[in-house]
Coordinates of C-alpha atoms and ligand atoms in Angstrom, one line a residue:
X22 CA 13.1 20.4 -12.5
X23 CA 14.7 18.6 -9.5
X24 CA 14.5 15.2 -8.2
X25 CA 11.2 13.7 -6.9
X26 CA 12.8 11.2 -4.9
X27 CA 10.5 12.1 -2.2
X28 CA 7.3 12.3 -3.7
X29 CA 8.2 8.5 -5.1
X30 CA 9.2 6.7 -1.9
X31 CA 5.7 8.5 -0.3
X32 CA 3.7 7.2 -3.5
X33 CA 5.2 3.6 -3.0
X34 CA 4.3 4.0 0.8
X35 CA 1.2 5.3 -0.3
X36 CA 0.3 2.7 -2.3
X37 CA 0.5 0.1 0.4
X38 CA -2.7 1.9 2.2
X39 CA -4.9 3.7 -0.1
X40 CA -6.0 2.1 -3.6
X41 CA -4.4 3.6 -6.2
X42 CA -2.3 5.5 -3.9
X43 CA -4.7 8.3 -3.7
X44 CA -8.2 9.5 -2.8
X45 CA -9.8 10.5 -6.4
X46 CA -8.3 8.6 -9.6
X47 CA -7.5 11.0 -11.7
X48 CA -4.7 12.2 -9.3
X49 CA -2.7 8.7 -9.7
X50 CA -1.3 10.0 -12.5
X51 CA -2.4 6.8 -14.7
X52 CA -3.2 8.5 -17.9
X53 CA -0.1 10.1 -18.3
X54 CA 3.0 7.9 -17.1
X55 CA 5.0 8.5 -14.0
X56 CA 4.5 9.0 -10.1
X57 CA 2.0 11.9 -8.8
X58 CA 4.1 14.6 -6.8
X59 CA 3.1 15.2 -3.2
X60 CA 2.0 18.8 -2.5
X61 CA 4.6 20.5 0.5
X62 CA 2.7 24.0 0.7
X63 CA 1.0 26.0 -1.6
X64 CA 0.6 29.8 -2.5
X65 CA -1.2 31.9 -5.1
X66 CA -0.4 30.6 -8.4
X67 CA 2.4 28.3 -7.1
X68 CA 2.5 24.5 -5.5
X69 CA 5.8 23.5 -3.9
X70 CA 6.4 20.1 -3.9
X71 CA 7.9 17.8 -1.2
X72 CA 11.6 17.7 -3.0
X73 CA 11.2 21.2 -3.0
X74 CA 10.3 21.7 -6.9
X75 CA 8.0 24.8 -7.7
X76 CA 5.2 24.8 -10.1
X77 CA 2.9 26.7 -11.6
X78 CA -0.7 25.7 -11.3
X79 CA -3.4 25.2 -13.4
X80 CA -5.4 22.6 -11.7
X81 CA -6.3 25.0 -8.8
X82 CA -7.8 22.1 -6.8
X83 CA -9.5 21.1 -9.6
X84 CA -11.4 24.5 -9.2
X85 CA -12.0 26.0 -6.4
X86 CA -8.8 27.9 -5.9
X87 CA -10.2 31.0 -7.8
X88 CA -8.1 33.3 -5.8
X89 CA -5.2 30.9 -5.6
X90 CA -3.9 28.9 -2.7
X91 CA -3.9 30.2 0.7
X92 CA -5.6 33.3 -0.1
X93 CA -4.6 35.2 3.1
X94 CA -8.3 36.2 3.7
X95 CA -9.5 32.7 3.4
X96 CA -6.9 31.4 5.6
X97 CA -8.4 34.1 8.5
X98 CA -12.0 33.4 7.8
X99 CA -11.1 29.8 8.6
X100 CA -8.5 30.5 11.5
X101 CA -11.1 33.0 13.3
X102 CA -14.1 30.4 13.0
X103 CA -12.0 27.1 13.7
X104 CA -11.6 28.7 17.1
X105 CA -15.2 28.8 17.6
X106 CA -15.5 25.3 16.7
X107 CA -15.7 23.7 14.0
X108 CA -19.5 21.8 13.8
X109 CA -22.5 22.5 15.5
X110 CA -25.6 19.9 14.1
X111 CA -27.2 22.9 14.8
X112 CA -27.7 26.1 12.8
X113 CA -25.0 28.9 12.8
X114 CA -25.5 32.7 11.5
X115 CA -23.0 32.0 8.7
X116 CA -25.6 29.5 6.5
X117 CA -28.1 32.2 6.4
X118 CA -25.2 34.8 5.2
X119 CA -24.1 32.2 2.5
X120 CA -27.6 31.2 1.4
X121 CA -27.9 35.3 0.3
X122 CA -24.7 35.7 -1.0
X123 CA -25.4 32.5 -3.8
X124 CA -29.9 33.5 -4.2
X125 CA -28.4 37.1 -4.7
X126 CA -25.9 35.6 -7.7
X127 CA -28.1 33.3 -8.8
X128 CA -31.6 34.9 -9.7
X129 CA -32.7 31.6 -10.6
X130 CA -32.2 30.4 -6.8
X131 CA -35.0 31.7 -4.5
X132 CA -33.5 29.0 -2.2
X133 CA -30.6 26.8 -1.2
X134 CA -29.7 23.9 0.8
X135 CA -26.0 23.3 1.5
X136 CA -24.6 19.8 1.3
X137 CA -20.5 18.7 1.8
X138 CA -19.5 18.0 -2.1
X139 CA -20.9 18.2 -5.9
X140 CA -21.4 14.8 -5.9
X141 CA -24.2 15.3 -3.4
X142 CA -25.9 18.4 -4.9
X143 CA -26.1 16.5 -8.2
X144 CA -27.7 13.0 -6.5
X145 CA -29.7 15.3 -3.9
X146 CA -31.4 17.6 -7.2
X147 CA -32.4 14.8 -8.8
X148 CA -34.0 13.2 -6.4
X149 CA -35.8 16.5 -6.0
X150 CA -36.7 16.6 -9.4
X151 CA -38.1 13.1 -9.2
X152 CA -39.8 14.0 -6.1
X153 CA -41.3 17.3 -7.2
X154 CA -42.7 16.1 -11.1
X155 CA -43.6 12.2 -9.6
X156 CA -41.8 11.3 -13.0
X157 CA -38.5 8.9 -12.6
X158 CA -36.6 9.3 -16.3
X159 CA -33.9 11.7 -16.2
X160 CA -31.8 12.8 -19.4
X161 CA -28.0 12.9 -18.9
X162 CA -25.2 14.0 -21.4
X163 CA -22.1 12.2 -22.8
X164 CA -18.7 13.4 -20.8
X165 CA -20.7 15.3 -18.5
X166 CA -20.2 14.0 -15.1
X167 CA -22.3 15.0 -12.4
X168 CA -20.3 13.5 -9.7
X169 CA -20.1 9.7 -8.2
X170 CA -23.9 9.5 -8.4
X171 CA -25.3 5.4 -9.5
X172 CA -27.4 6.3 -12.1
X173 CA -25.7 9.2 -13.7
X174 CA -22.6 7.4 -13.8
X175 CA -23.6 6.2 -17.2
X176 CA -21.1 7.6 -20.4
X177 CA -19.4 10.2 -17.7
X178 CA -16.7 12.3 -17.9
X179 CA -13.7 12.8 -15.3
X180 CA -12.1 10.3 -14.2
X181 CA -14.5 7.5 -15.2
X182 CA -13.6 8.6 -18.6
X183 CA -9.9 8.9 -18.2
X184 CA -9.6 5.2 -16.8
X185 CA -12.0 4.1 -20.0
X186 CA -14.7 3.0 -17.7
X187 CA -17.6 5.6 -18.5
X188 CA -20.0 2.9 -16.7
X189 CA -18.8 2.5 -13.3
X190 CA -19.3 -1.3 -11.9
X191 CA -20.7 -1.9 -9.0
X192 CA -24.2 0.0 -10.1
X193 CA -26.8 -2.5 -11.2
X194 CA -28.5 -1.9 -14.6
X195 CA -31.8 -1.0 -13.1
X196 CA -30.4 1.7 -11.1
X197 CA -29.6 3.1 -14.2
X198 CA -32.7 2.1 -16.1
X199 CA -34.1 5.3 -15.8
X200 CA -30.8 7.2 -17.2
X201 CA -31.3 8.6 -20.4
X202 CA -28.1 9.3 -22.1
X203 CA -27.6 11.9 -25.4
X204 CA -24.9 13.5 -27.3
X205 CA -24.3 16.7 -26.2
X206 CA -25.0 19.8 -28.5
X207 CA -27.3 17.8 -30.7
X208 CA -31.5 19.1 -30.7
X209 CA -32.5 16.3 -32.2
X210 CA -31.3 13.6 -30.1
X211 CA -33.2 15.4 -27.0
X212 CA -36.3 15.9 -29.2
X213 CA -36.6 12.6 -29.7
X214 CA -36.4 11.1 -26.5
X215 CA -39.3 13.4 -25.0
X216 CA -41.2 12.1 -28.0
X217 CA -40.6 9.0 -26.9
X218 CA -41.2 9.8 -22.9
X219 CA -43.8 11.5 -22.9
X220 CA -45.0 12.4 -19.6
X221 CA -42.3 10.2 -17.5
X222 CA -39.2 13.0 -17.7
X223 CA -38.7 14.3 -14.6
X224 CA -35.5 16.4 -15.7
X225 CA -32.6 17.7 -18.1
X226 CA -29.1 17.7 -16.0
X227 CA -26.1 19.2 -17.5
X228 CA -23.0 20.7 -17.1
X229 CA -23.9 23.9 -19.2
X230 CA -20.3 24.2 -20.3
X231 CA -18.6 20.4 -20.1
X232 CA -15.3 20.4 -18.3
X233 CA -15.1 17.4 -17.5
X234 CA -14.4 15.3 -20.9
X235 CA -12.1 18.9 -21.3
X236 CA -13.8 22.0 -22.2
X237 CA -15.9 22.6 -24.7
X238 CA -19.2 24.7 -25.1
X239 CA -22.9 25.1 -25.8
X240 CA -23.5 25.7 -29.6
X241 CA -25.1 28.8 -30.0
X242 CA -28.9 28.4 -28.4
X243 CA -28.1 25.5 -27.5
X244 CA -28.8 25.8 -23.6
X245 CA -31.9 28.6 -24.8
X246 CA -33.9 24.9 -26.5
X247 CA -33.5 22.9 -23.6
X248 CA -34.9 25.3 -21.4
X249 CA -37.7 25.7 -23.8
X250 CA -38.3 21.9 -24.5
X251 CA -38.1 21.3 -20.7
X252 CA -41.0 23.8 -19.6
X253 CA -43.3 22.4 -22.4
X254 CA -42.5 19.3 -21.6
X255 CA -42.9 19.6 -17.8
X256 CA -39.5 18.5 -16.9
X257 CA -37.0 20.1 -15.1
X258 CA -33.8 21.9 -16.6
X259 CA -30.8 21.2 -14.1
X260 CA -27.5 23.1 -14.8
X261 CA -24.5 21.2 -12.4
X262 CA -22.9 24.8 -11.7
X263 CA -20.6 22.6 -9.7
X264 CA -17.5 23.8 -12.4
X265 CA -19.0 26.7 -13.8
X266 CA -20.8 28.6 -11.1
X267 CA -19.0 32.1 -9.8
X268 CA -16.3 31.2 -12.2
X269 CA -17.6 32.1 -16.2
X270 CA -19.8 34.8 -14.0
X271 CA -20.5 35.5 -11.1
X272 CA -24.0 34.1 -11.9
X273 CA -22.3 31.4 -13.6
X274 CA -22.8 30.2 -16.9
X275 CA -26.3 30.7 -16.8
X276 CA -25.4 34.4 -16.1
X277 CA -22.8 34.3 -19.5
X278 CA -25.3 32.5 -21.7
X279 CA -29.1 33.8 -19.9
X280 CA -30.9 30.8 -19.5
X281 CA -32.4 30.0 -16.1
X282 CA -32.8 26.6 -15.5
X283 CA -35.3 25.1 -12.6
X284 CA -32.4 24.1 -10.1
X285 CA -28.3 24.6 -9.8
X286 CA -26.2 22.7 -8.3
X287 CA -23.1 24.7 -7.3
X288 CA -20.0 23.4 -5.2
X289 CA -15.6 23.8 -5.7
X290 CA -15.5 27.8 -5.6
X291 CA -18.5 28.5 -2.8
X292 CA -16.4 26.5 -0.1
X293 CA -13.1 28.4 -1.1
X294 CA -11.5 25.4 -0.6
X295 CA -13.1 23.5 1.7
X296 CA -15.5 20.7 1.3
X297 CA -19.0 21.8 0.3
X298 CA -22.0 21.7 -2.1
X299 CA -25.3 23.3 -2.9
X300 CA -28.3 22.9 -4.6
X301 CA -30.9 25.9 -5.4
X302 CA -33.4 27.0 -7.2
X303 CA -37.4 27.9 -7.5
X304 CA -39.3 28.2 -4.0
X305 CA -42.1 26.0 -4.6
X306 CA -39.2 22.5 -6.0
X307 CA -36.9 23.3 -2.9
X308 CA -39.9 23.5 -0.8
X309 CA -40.5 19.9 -1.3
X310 CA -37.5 19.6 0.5
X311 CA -37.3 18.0 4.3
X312 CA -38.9 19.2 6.6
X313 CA -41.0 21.4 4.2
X314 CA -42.2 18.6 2.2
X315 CA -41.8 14.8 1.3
X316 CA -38.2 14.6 -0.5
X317 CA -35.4 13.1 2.2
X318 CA -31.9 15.0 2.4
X319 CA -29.9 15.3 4.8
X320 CA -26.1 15.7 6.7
X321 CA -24.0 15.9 9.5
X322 CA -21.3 18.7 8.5
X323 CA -24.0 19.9 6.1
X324 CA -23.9 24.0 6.1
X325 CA -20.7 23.8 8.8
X326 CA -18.9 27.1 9.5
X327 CA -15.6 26.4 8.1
X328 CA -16.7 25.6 4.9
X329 CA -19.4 28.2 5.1
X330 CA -16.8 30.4 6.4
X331 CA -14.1 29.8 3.5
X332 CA -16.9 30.4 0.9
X333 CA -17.9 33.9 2.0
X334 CA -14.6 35.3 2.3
X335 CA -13.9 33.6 -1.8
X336 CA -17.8 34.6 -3.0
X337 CA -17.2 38.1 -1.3
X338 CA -13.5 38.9 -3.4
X339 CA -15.6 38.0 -6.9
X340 CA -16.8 41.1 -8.5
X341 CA -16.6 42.2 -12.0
X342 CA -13.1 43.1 -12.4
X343 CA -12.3 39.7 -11.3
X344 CA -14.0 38.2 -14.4
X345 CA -12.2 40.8 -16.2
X346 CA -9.2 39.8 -14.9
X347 CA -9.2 36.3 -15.5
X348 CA -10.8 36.9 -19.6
X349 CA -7.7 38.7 -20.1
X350 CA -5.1 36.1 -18.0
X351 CA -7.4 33.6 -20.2
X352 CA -7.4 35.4 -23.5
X353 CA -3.6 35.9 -23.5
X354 CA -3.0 32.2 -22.9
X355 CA -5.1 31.2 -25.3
X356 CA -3.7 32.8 -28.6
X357 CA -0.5 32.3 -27.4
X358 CA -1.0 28.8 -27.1
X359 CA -2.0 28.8 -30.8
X360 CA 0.2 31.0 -32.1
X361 CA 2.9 28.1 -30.4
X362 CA 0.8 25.0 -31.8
X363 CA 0.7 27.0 -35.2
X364 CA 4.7 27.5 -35.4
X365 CA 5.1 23.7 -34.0
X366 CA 3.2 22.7 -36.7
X367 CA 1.1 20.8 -33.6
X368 CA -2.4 20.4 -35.0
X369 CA -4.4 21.7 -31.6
X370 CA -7.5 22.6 -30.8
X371 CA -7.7 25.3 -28.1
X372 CA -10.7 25.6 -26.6
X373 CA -11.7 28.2 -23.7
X374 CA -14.6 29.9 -21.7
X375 CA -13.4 32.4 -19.6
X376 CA -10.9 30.9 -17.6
X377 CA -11.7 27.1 -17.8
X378 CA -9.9 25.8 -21.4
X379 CA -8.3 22.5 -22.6
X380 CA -5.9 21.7 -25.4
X381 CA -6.8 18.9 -27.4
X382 CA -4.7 17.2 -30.3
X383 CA -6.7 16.8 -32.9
X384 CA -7.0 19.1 -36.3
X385 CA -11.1 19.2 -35.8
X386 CA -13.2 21.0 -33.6
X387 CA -14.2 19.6 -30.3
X388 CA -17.9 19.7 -29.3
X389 CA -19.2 16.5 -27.8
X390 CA -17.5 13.9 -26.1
X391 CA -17.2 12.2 -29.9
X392 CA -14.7 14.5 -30.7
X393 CA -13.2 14.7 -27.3
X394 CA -12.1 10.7 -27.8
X395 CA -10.7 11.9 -31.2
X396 CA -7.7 13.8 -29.4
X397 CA -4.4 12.0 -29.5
X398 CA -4.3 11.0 -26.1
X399 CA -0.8 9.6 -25.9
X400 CA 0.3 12.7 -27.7
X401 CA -1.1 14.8 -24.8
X402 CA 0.3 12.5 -22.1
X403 CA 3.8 13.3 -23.7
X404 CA 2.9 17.1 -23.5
X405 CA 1.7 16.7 -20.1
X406 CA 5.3 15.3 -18.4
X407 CA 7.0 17.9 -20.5
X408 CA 5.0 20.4 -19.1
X409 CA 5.7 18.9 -15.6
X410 CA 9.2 19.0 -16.4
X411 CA 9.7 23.0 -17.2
X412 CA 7.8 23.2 -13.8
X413 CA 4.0 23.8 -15.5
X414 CA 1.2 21.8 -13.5
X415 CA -2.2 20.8 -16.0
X416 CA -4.5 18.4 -15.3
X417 CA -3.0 14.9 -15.6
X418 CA -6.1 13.8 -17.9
X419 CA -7.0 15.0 -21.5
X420 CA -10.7 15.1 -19.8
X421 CA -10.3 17.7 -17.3
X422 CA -10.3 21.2 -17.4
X423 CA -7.3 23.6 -16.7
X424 CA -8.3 26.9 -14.4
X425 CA -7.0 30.3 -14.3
X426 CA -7.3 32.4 -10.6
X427 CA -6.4 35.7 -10.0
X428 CA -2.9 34.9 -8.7
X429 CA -1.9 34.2 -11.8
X430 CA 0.4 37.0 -13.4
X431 CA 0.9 37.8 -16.9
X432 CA 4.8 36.7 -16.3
X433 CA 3.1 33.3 -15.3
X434 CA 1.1 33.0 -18.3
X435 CA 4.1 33.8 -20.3
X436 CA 6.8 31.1 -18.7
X437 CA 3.8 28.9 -19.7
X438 CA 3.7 29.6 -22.9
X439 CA 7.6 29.2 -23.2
X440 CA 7.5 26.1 -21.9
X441 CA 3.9 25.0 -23.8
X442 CA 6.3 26.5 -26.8
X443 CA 9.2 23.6 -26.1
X444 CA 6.7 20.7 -25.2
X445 CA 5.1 21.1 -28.5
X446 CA 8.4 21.5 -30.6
X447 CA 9.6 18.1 -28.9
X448 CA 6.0 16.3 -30.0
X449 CA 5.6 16.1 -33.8
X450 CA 3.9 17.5 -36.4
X451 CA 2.2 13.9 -37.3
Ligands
HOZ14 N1 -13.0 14.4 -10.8 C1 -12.8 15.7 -10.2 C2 -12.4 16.7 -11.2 N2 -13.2 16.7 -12.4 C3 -11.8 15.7 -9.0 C4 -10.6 15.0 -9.3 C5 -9.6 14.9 -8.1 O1 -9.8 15.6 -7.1 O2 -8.8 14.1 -8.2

């Protein structure tokens, strides 16, 4: 790796304008040492840097890039409809094509309204769930992160996590008064508080795999009893596909696991790189929706043809031998990863669904935030600049998911592995 001489006058520039230096936290680089690198161009599986140093990618733009960067029919979809203008306030044939592209992938989403991010899906299906059951209480997990939302900015994952500040300032308690906050993966803890709410849950919202506190997954049945505690209960069951939606499955995770929840709320891969969000779901909830019914959302660049345009061409390259594709990229990385963490004598914990993963430094499993906060953190930060080093880009968090697109090559996943191989050599077996 070359000099990033560059990159560390623009950060110091950078960080005379914007706080932090950046425009989302987790990019400052804080939890792992050093200077971020500023992006020159990028291309399939690659990000070239400013100096001119060449990476490897596994952040994907923190998931959307599915297809890798500057997929050549993305860049024309965009191209041909910039030149038709860019924003209407005014509806355009391409909504109507992307609304039946997602309620066709989703047979839990008879419809959909488009918003600009995930952070709006999330706030905007809540308030519809709030709106449709005339309950306020909603049940959140710990490390999921639903976006910037107030009150589900309690115990969340991302970058709130990484900078140790789960609970954002700025909200006022009673905003989140109505936040219920459980472990994740644990029955009990969710029977409980219906048993004592009864009647005042409006819904359930989840990431149905958590990516954002890492990776990890459901227990077996796990997603199965929330969906049936939240129909007798009369709540809603939201599953924030913002992560997981079109990339476990093209149904998304509630396609892998079969459990269809009351709304989704999708974003990342449907804009193909551009900013956009969704939420969807039964007819008669998103019916209560303005102007069909009493619950207020609304936006200017909402449903706008680039974003609408981007996502078509990315939803319209996903079919099954894409999933295929990326198991097996996934698959390959993953025991090689262990089969390197095993001859480092690293103690590692791999996990991975489809072609999200995370590698956390601890000897036990990982399956709630809990365990999450028991990786070695500093440990990972070391991995993480060596990785950097040998040219490999992962999330510069232990709380974030790495992602795997189909530009990725078999000789990519291998020069990661080599260089995974070196980084944990140098760490310790301790
Ligand atoms: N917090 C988001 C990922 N989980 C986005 C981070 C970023 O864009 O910097």
């Amino acid at each position: 790796m070359g000099s990033r001489a560059r990159s560390d006058e623009l950060f110091a520039e950078a960080l005379r304008h914007l706080p932090g230096g950046v425009n989302s936290p987790v990019r400052a680089f804080r939890a792992v040492g050093g200077n971020p690198f500023f992006v020159e161009h990028a291309s399939g599986a690659r990000m070239w840097d400013i100096d001119g140093n060449q990476y490897i990618d596994y952040v994907c733009t923190w998931g959307p890039a599915i297809h890798g960067h500057a997929h050549p029919r993305i860049v024309r979809a965009v191209q041909e409809t910039a030149a038709k203008g860019t924003s209407f306030g005014t509806p355009n044939p391409l909504e109507v094509t992307m609304a039946k592209l997602v309620c066709d992938a989703f047979p839990s989403i008879e419809k959909v309204r488009f918003c600009n991010s995930g952070t709006e899906a999330c706030m905007s299906a809540v308030r519809l769930a709030r709106g449709y059951t005339g309950r306020d209480k909603i049940i959140k997990f710990e490390g999921c992160y639903h976006g910037h939302v107030d009150s589900l900015l309690v115990k969340a994952g991302s970058g709130a996590l990484t900078f140790g500040q789960p609970d954002s300032a700025g909200i006022p308690s009673s905003f989140a008064q109505h936040t219920i906050v459980l472990p994740f993966n644990h029955e009990g803890a969710v029977r409980s508080a219906f048993m004592a709410n009864r009647g005042k849950i409006a819904a359930v919202i989840l990431e149905p795999v958590p990516g954002n506190a890492g990776v990890y997954l459901p227990k077996p049945g796990y997603l199965q009893f929330l969906r049936e505690i939240t129909e007798r209960e009369g709540a809603l069951l939201i599953f924030d596909e913002v992560m997981t939606g079109f990339r476990l499955a093209r149904g998304g995770a509630q396609e892998l696991f079969d459990v269809r929840p009351d709304l989704t709320c999708l974003g990342k891969i449907i804009g193909g790189g551009l900013p956009v969000g969704a939420f969807g779901g039964r007819r008669e909830i998103m019916d209560c929706l303005a102007p069909e019914g009493p619950v207020y959302q609304a936006g200017t660049l909402s449903g706008n043809p680039l974003a609408m345009a981007a996502g078509i061409a990315s939803l319209e390259m996903l079919d099954q031998t894409t999933y295929e594709r990326l198991e097996q990229l996934g698959s390959r990385l993953e025991s090689g990863f262990r089969e390197a963490a095993r001859r480092a004598g690293v103690p590692v914990q791999f996990n991975r669904c489809g072609s999200m993963f995370c590698a956390y430094f601890t000897s036990e499993p990982v399956r709630n935030l809990d365990d999450a906060m028991r990786s070695d953190r500093e440990r990972f930060a070391r991995f993480f600049r060596a990785m950097l080093e040998a040219g490999v880009y992962i999330a510069p968090s232990q709380f974030e998911a790495g992602f795997i697109s189909t530009a990725h090559t078999e000789e990519d996943i291998d020069l990661t592995l080599a260089a995974a191989a070196n980084a944990l050599q140098t760490l310790g077996t301790t």
